[in-house]
Amino acid sequence: MRHQITALQLALWLMLAPLLGYADGSSLISPDEHQGQKIGHNECFQEDCPEGDSKAHRAIQEAQKEGRAYSQIYNRSDYPHWSDDDGDCMNTRHEILALSSLTPPKLSPNGCYVSSGLWIDPYSGKELKRASEIDIDHIIPLKWAHQHGAANWSKPKKQQFANDPENLLAVHDRINQQKGSKGILDWMPPNTQYHCEYLKRWVHGINKYSLGLNAPEKAKLNDMKTNCL
């Protein structure tokens, strides 16, 4: 009897599956919704998958809020960093650390990594001596660039942008985390004395890579330019 009940339940499930959205036994959520979750699992935890809360939906909402055209979903992995373009075993992060240290940096035994030196974080004015305290900030954040034209770039150009020294700064990791992917409208360095230099580097990057600006961003940049004359 137990086998007959199981077979009956299976038959009913197969009949109802197309009506419930399980026509091919696949998940109700997209593969990107929960990274690492295998296709074929028919589960979606309510707290993790609220209705309409998908990457595409959020991207569209962000675009509408910021008054710009919708771009492709942003994935940080599409902008490979840190690379070792000159093949000397020191990647872009450690190249920036070595070049920006105010004293000769201390390197690892193999010469590939910077462990200590002396840096002044331009965003806060804080003195730093350990490389572990430092993030290499993308002045124009990768996500912001993606939403303002970089989404349509080739993979090599995205990698070039992600490793461009002209768009990179050694800063205190806590300050960088506060900044996140915020654009010029939403974040400025706490160190007001660095505002004009920060603006200058933003304008340079926007022009260099032909990134687009919406009306509020253009107005903000124009106002800031006036204040920095």
PDB file of C-alpha atoms in Angstrom:
ATOM      1  CA  MET A   1       0.000   0.000   0.000  1.00  0.00           C
ATOM      2  CA  ARG A   2       2.869   2.325   0.800  1.00  0.00           C
ATOM      3  CA  HIS A   3       4.295   1.994  -2.709  1.00  0.00           C
ATOM      4  CA  GLN A   4       0.870   2.616  -4.267  1.00  0.00           C
ATOM      5  CA  ILE A   5       0.413   5.835  -2.261  1.00  0.00           C
ATOM      6  CA  THR A   6       3.852   7.068  -3.251  1.00  0.00           C
ATOM      7  CA  ALA A   7       3.184   6.397  -6.898  1.00  0.00           C
ATOM      8  CA  LEU A   8      -0.168   8.181  -6.667  1.00  0.00           C
ATOM      9  CA  GLN A   9       1.405  11.194  -4.995  1.00  0.00           C
ATOM     10  CA  LEU A  10       4.080  11.293  -7.681  1.00  0.00           C
ATOM     11  CA  ALA A  11       1.493  11.125 -10.444  1.00  0.00           C
ATOM     12  CA  LEU A  12      -0.513  13.971  -8.891  1.00  0.00           C
ATOM     13  CA  TRP A  13       2.595  16.080  -8.520  1.00  0.00           C
ATOM     14  CA  LEU A  14       3.529  15.574 -12.171  1.00  0.00           C
ATOM     15  CA  MET A  15       0.012  16.588 -13.216  1.00  0.00           C
ATOM     16  CA  LEU A  16       0.017  19.733 -11.062  1.00  0.00           C
ATOM     17  CA  ALA A  17       3.629  20.774 -11.626  1.00  0.00           C
ATOM     18  CA  PRO A  18       2.977  22.843 -14.796  1.00  0.00           C
ATOM     19  CA  LEU A  19       0.220  24.759 -13.001  1.00  0.00           C
ATOM     20  CA  LEU A  20       2.535  25.556 -10.088  1.00  0.00           C
ATOM     21  CA  GLY A  21       5.445  26.700 -12.235  1.00  0.00           C
ATOM     22  CA  TYR A  22       7.559  23.561 -11.927  1.00  0.00           C
ATOM     23  CA  ALA A  23       7.066  22.379 -15.502  1.00  0.00           C
ATOM     24  CA  ASP A  24      10.664  21.278 -15.950  1.00  0.00           C
ATOM     25  CA  GLY A  25      11.453  20.653 -12.281  1.00  0.00           C
ATOM     26  CA  SER A  26      13.638  23.737 -12.174  1.00  0.00           C
ATOM     27  CA  SER A  27      13.830  26.333  -9.447  1.00  0.00           C
ATOM     28  CA  LEU A  28      11.349  29.178  -9.211  1.00  0.00           C
ATOM     29  CA  ILE A  29      14.224  31.611  -8.874  1.00  0.00           C
ATOM     30  CA  SER A  30      16.893  32.599 -11.352  1.00  0.00           C
ATOM     31  CA  PRO A  31      20.391  31.049 -11.019  1.00  0.00           C
ATOM     32  CA  ASP A  32      21.747  34.470  -9.993  1.00  0.00           C
ATOM     33  CA  GLU A  33      19.280  34.918  -7.125  1.00  0.00           C
ATOM     34  CA  HIS A  34      21.205  32.629  -4.785  1.00  0.00           C
ATOM     35  CA  GLN A  35      24.750  32.064  -5.930  1.00  0.00           C
ATOM     36  CA  GLY A  36      25.928  28.507  -5.452  1.00  0.00           C
ATOM     37  CA  GLN A  37      22.419  27.065  -5.358  1.00  0.00           C
ATOM     38  CA  LYS A  38      22.100  24.245  -7.862  1.00  0.00           C
ATOM     39  CA  ILE A  39      19.452  24.341 -10.570  1.00  0.00           C
ATOM     40  CA  GLY A  40      16.781  21.779  -9.860  1.00  0.00           C
ATOM     41  CA  HIS A  41      16.183  22.724  -6.233  1.00  0.00           C
ATOM     42  CA  ASN A  42      12.576  23.812  -5.843  1.00  0.00           C
ATOM     43  CA  GLU A  43      13.110  26.023  -2.829  1.00  0.00           C
ATOM     44  CA  CYS A  44      13.109  29.731  -2.222  1.00  0.00           C
ATOM     45  CA  PHE A  45      13.347  30.998   1.330  1.00  0.00           C
ATOM     46  CA  GLN A  46      10.854  33.781   1.938  1.00  0.00           C
ATOM     47  CA  GLU A  47      13.302  36.074   3.691  1.00  0.00           C
ATOM     48  CA  ASP A  48      15.801  35.727   0.847  1.00  0.00           C
ATOM     49  CA  CYS A  49      13.432  35.888  -2.123  1.00  0.00           C
ATOM     50  CA  PRO A  50      10.710  38.513  -1.576  1.00  0.00           C
ATOM     51  CA  GLU A  51       8.380  39.018  -4.517  1.00  0.00           C
ATOM     52  CA  GLY A  52       9.984  41.126  -7.243  1.00  0.00           C
ATOM     53  CA  ASP A  53      13.273  41.396  -5.370  1.00  0.00           C
ATOM     54  CA  SER A  54      15.571  40.270  -8.164  1.00  0.00           C
ATOM     55  CA  LYS A  55      18.785  41.776  -9.449  1.00  0.00           C
ATOM     56  CA  ALA A  56      17.098  42.958 -12.615  1.00  0.00           C
ATOM     57  CA  HIS A  57      14.252  44.549 -10.689  1.00  0.00           C
ATOM     58  CA  ARG A  58      16.634  46.373  -8.376  1.00  0.00           C
ATOM     59  CA  ALA A  59      18.752  47.537 -11.314  1.00  0.00           C
ATOM     60  CA  ILE A  60      15.691  48.976 -13.046  1.00  0.00           C
ATOM     61  CA  GLN A  61      14.592  50.716  -9.842  1.00  0.00           C
ATOM     62  CA  GLU A  62      18.059  52.255  -9.411  1.00  0.00           C
ATOM     63  CA  ALA A  63      18.026  53.502 -12.983  1.00  0.00           C
ATOM     64  CA  GLN A  64      14.598  55.080 -12.569  1.00  0.00           C
ATOM     65  CA  LYS A  65      15.576  56.721  -9.285  1.00  0.00           C
ATOM     66  CA  GLU A  66      18.757  58.177 -10.785  1.00  0.00           C
ATOM     67  CA  GLY A  67      17.095  59.309 -14.006  1.00  0.00           C
ATOM     68  CA  ARG A  68      19.267  57.265 -16.342  1.00  0.00           C
ATOM     69  CA  ALA A  69      18.790  54.515 -18.873  1.00  0.00           C
ATOM     70  CA  TYR A  70      18.696  50.950 -17.565  1.00  0.00           C
ATOM     71  CA  SER A  71      21.959  49.078 -18.086  1.00  0.00           C
ATOM     72  CA  GLN A  72      22.898  45.433 -17.788  1.00  0.00           C
ATOM     73  CA  ILE A  73      23.045  43.851 -14.343  1.00  0.00           C
ATOM     74  CA  TYR A  74      26.344  44.702 -12.648  1.00  0.00           C
ATOM     75  CA  ASN A  75      28.703  41.882 -11.718  1.00  0.00           C
ATOM     76  CA  ARG A  76      32.007  42.901 -10.155  1.00  0.00           C
ATOM     77  CA  SER A  77      33.678  39.845 -11.673  1.00  0.00           C
ATOM     78  CA  ASP A  78      33.163  41.403 -15.127  1.00  0.00           C
ATOM     79  CA  TYR A  79      35.861  43.932 -14.169  1.00  0.00           C
ATOM     80  CA  PRO A  80      38.894  41.724 -13.367  1.00  0.00           C
ATOM     81  CA  HIS A  81      41.356  43.153 -10.872  1.00  0.00           C
ATOM     82  CA  TRP A  82      43.994  43.122  -9.591  1.00  0.00           C
ATOM     83  CA  SER A  83      46.132  42.190 -12.598  1.00  0.00           C
ATOM     84  CA  ASP A  84      49.891  41.911 -13.082  1.00  0.00           C
ATOM     85  CA  ASP A  85      50.229  43.589 -16.466  1.00  0.00           C
ATOM     86  CA  ASP A  86      54.031  43.884 -16.460  1.00  0.00           C
ATOM     87  CA  GLY A  87      54.577  40.316 -15.255  1.00  0.00           C
ATOM     88  CA  ASP A  88      56.792  41.226 -12.289  1.00  0.00           C
ATOM     89  CA  CYS A  89      54.621  39.204  -9.829  1.00  0.00           C
ATOM     90  CA  MET A  90      53.350  42.418  -8.179  1.00  0.00           C
ATOM     91  CA  ASN A  91      49.697  43.030  -9.009  1.00  0.00           C
ATOM     92  CA  THR A  92      47.995  46.406  -9.374  1.00  0.00           C
ATOM     93  CA  ARG A  93      47.090  46.694  -5.695  1.00  0.00           C
ATOM     94  CA  HIS A  94      50.671  46.256  -4.562  1.00  0.00           C
ATOM     95  CA  GLU A  95      52.032  48.421  -7.366  1.00  0.00           C
ATOM     96  CA  ILE A  96      49.858  51.279  -6.059  1.00  0.00           C
ATOM     97  CA  LEU A  97      50.942  50.592  -2.465  1.00  0.00           C
ATOM     98  CA  ALA A  98      54.625  50.601  -3.435  1.00  0.00           C
ATOM     99  CA  LEU A  99      54.411  53.741  -5.584  1.00  0.00           C
ATOM    100  CA  SER A 100      52.371  55.774  -3.104  1.00  0.00           C
ATOM    101  CA  SER A 101      54.312  54.936   0.064  1.00  0.00           C
ATOM    102  CA  LEU A 102      56.124  57.995   1.434  1.00  0.00           C
ATOM    103  CA  THR A 103      58.955  55.777   2.694  1.00  0.00           C
ATOM    104  CA  PRO A 104      60.574  52.759   1.003  1.00  0.00           C
ATOM    105  CA  PRO A 105      57.943  50.032   1.388  1.00  0.00           C
ATOM    106  CA  LYS A 106      58.698  46.728   3.084  1.00  0.00           C
ATOM    107  CA  LEU A 107      58.130  43.867   0.689  1.00  0.00           C
ATOM    108  CA  SER A 108      57.533  40.153   1.105  1.00  0.00           C
ATOM    109  CA  PRO A 109      60.619  37.887   0.648  1.00  0.00           C
ATOM    110  CA  ASN A 110      59.635  37.184  -2.967  1.00  0.00           C
ATOM    111  CA  GLY A 111      59.108  40.883  -3.682  1.00  0.00           C
ATOM    112  CA  CYS A 112      55.509  40.374  -4.793  1.00  0.00           C
ATOM    113  CA  TYR A 113      53.648  41.953  -1.874  1.00  0.00           C
ATOM    114  CA  VAL A 114      53.858  45.151   0.141  1.00  0.00           C
ATOM    115  CA  SER A 115      53.480  44.590   3.878  1.00  0.00           C
ATOM    116  CA  SER A 116      54.190  48.035   5.315  1.00  0.00           C
ATOM    117  CA  GLY A 117      55.228  51.578   4.482  1.00  0.00           C
ATOM    118  CA  LEU A 118      53.882  55.056   5.151  1.00  0.00           C
ATOM    119  CA  TRP A 119      50.737  56.398   3.554  1.00  0.00           C
ATOM    120  CA  ILE A 120      48.537  59.416   4.154  1.00  0.00           C
ATOM    121  CA  ASP A 121      44.937  58.618   3.311  1.00  0.00           C
ATOM    122  CA  PRO A 122      43.775  61.627   1.239  1.00  0.00           C
ATOM    123  CA  TYR A 123      40.139  60.963   2.132  1.00  0.00           C
ATOM    124  CA  SER A 124      40.657  61.336   5.888  1.00  0.00           C
ATOM    125  CA  GLY A 125      44.185  62.671   6.363  1.00  0.00           C
ATOM    126  CA  LYS A 126      44.944  59.612   8.526  1.00  0.00           C
ATOM    127  CA  GLU A 127      48.495  58.234   8.616  1.00  0.00           C
ATOM    128  CA  LEU A 128      48.740  54.526   7.833  1.00  0.00           C
ATOM    129  CA  LYS A 129      51.695  52.156   8.155  1.00  0.00           C
ATOM    130  CA  ARG A 130      50.291  48.670   7.577  1.00  0.00           C
ATOM    131  CA  ALA A 131      49.190  47.546   4.124  1.00  0.00           C
ATOM    132  CA  SER A 132      46.433  45.491   5.749  1.00  0.00           C
ATOM    133  CA  GLU A 133      44.738  48.752   6.798  1.00  0.00           C
ATOM    134  CA  ILE A 134      44.555  49.977   3.222  1.00  0.00           C
ATOM    135  CA  ASP A 135      42.061  49.494   0.393  1.00  0.00           C
ATOM    136  CA  ILE A 136      42.815  50.557  -3.152  1.00  0.00           C
ATOM    137  CA  ASP A 137      39.807  52.677  -4.009  1.00  0.00           C
ATOM    138  CA  HIS A 138      38.370  53.112  -7.477  1.00  0.00           C
ATOM    139  CA  ILE A 139      37.777  56.871  -7.452  1.00  0.00           C
ATOM    140  CA  ILE A 140      35.028  56.345  -9.997  1.00  0.00           C
ATOM    141  CA  PRO A 141      33.488  53.136  -8.602  1.00  0.00           C
ATOM    142  CA  LEU A 142      33.179  50.164 -10.909  1.00  0.00           C
ATOM    143  CA  LYS A 143      29.432  49.864 -10.355  1.00  0.00           C
ATOM    144  CA  TRP A 144      28.897  53.580 -10.993  1.00  0.00           C
ATOM    145  CA  ALA A 145      30.886  53.374 -14.220  1.00  0.00           C
ATOM    146  CA  HIS A 146      28.915  50.281 -15.243  1.00  0.00           C
ATOM    147  CA  GLN A 147      25.675  52.217 -14.835  1.00  0.00           C
ATOM    148  CA  HIS A 148      26.990  55.188 -16.808  1.00  0.00           C
ATOM    149  CA  GLY A 149      28.222  53.521 -19.971  1.00  0.00           C
ATOM    150  CA  ALA A 150      30.779  50.860 -19.023  1.00  0.00           C
ATOM    151  CA  ALA A 151      28.196  48.068 -19.243  1.00  0.00           C
ATOM    152  CA  ASN A 152      28.666  48.071 -23.019  1.00  0.00           C
ATOM    153  CA  TRP A 153      32.462  47.922 -22.940  1.00  0.00           C
ATOM    154  CA  SER A 154      34.472  44.910 -24.013  1.00  0.00           C
ATOM    155  CA  LYS A 155      35.987  42.693 -21.295  1.00  0.00           C
ATOM    156  CA  PRO A 156      39.534  43.995 -21.990  1.00  0.00           C
ATOM    157  CA  LYS A 157      38.384  47.608 -21.605  1.00  0.00           C
ATOM    158  CA  LYS A 158      36.599  46.772 -18.348  1.00  0.00           C
ATOM    159  CA  GLN A 159      39.806  45.203 -17.057  1.00  0.00           C
ATOM    160  CA  GLN A 160      41.811  48.231 -18.182  1.00  0.00           C
ATOM    161  CA  PHE A 161      39.471  50.547 -16.293  1.00  0.00           C
ATOM    162  CA  ALA A 162      39.513  48.381 -13.157  1.00  0.00           C
ATOM    163  CA  ASN A 163      43.324  48.522 -13.059  1.00  0.00           C
ATOM    164  CA  ASP A 164      43.925  52.085 -14.279  1.00  0.00           C
ATOM    165  CA  PRO A 165      46.330  53.794 -11.824  1.00  0.00           C
ATOM    166  CA  GLU A 166      44.787  57.166 -12.682  1.00  0.00           C
ATOM    167  CA  ASN A 167      41.550  55.984 -11.092  1.00  0.00           C
ATOM    168  CA  LEU A 168      43.105  54.343  -8.027  1.00  0.00           C
ATOM    169  CA  LEU A 169      44.012  55.622  -4.556  1.00  0.00           C
ATOM    170  CA  ALA A 170      45.447  53.984  -1.427  1.00  0.00           C
ATOM    171  CA  VAL A 171      42.943  54.867   1.321  1.00  0.00           C
ATOM    172  CA  HIS A 172      41.923  53.702   4.767  1.00  0.00           C
ATOM    173  CA  ASP A 173      39.787  50.593   4.418  1.00  0.00           C
ATOM    174  CA  ARG A 174      37.028  51.897   6.705  1.00  0.00           C
ATOM    175  CA  ILE A 175      36.620  55.070   4.653  1.00  0.00           C
ATOM    176  CA  ASN A 176      36.491  53.042   1.456  1.00  0.00           C
ATOM    177  CA  GLN A 177      33.776  50.828   2.904  1.00  0.00           C
ATOM    178  CA  GLN A 178      31.767  53.925   3.805  1.00  0.00           C
ATOM    179  CA  LYS A 179      32.048  55.159   0.236  1.00  0.00           C
ATOM    180  CA  GLY A 180      31.081  51.867  -1.372  1.00  0.00           C
ATOM    181  CA  SER A 181      29.842  52.431  -4.938  1.00  0.00           C
ATOM    182  CA  LYS A 182      28.494  55.924  -4.283  1.00  0.00           C
ATOM    183  CA  GLY A 183      28.846  58.538  -7.005  1.00  0.00           C
ATOM    184  CA  ILE A 184      29.747  62.203  -6.819  1.00  0.00           C
ATOM    185  CA  LEU A 185      26.191  63.157  -5.778  1.00  0.00           C
ATOM    186  CA  ASP A 186      26.139  60.886  -2.747  1.00  0.00           C
ATOM    187  CA  TRP A 187      29.639  60.895  -1.278  1.00  0.00           C
ATOM    188  CA  MET A 188      32.608  63.195  -0.799  1.00  0.00           C
ATOM    189  CA  PRO A 189      35.757  62.573   1.272  1.00  0.00           C
ATOM    190  CA  PRO A 190      35.525  63.642   4.928  1.00  0.00           C
ATOM    191  CA  ASN A 191      38.720  65.636   4.342  1.00  0.00           C
ATOM    192  CA  THR A 192      37.271  68.802   2.789  1.00  0.00           C
ATOM    193  CA  GLN A 193      40.729  69.946   1.700  1.00  0.00           C
ATOM    194  CA  TYR A 194      40.773  67.059  -0.766  1.00  0.00           C
ATOM    195  CA  HIS A 195      37.401  67.864  -2.364  1.00  0.00           C
ATOM    196  CA  CYS A 196      38.726  69.807  -5.345  1.00  0.00           C
ATOM    197  CA  GLU A 197      41.406  67.220  -6.141  1.00  0.00           C
ATOM    198  CA  TYR A 198      38.776  64.486  -5.823  1.00  0.00           C
ATOM    199  CA  LEU A 199      36.526  66.372  -8.218  1.00  0.00           C
ATOM    200  CA  LYS A 200      39.422  66.895 -10.642  1.00  0.00           C
ATOM    201  CA  ARG A 201      40.134  63.167 -10.738  1.00  0.00           C
ATOM    202  CA  TRP A 202      36.453  62.370 -11.250  1.00  0.00           C
ATOM    203  CA  VAL A 203      36.231  64.758 -14.203  1.00  0.00           C
ATOM    204  CA  HIS A 204      39.419  63.317 -15.686  1.00  0.00           C
ATOM    205  CA  GLY A 205      38.082  59.763 -15.461  1.00  0.00           C
ATOM    206  CA  ILE A 206      34.693  60.689 -16.911  1.00  0.00           C
ATOM    207  CA  ASN A 207      36.330  62.405 -19.876  1.00  0.00           C
ATOM    208  CA  LYS A 208      38.954  59.699 -20.381  1.00  0.00           C
ATOM    209  CA  TYR A 209      36.357  56.928 -20.600  1.00  0.00           C
ATOM    210  CA  SER A 210      33.473  58.967 -22.053  1.00  0.00           C
ATOM    211  CA  LEU A 211      31.132  58.104 -19.193  1.00  0.00           C
ATOM    212  CA  GLY A 212      27.674  59.640 -19.179  1.00  0.00           C
ATOM    213  CA  LEU A 213      26.122  61.933 -16.590  1.00  0.00           C
ATOM    214  CA  ASN A 214      22.498  62.631 -15.764  1.00  0.00           C
ATOM    215  CA  ALA A 215      21.211  66.165 -15.228  1.00  0.00           C
ATOM    216  CA  PRO A 216      21.647  66.286 -11.408  1.00  0.00           C
ATOM    217  CA  GLU A 217      25.199  64.939 -11.706  1.00  0.00           C
ATOM    218  CA  LYS A 218      26.101  67.532 -14.341  1.00  0.00           C
ATOM    219  CA  ALA A 219      24.686  70.307 -12.166  1.00  0.00           C
ATOM    220  CA  LYS A 220      26.592  69.092  -9.098  1.00  0.00           C
ATOM    221  CA  LEU A 221      29.867  68.889 -11.000  1.00  0.00           C
ATOM    222  CA  ASN A 222      29.377  72.363 -12.460  1.00  0.00           C
ATOM    223  CA  ASP A 223      28.689  73.800  -8.994  1.00  0.00           C
ATOM    224  CA  MET A 224      31.744  72.104  -7.565  1.00  0.00           C
ATOM    225  CA  LYS A 225      33.923  73.297 -10.436  1.00  0.00           C
ATOM    226  CA  THR A 226      32.855  76.865  -9.677  1.00  0.00           C
ATOM    227  CA  ASN A 227      33.812  76.433  -6.016  1.00  0.00           C
ATOM    228  CA  CYS A 228      37.214  75.026  -6.973  1.00  0.00           C
ATOM    229  CA  LEU A 229      38.215  77.824  -9.360  1.00  0.00           C
TER     230      LEU A 229
END
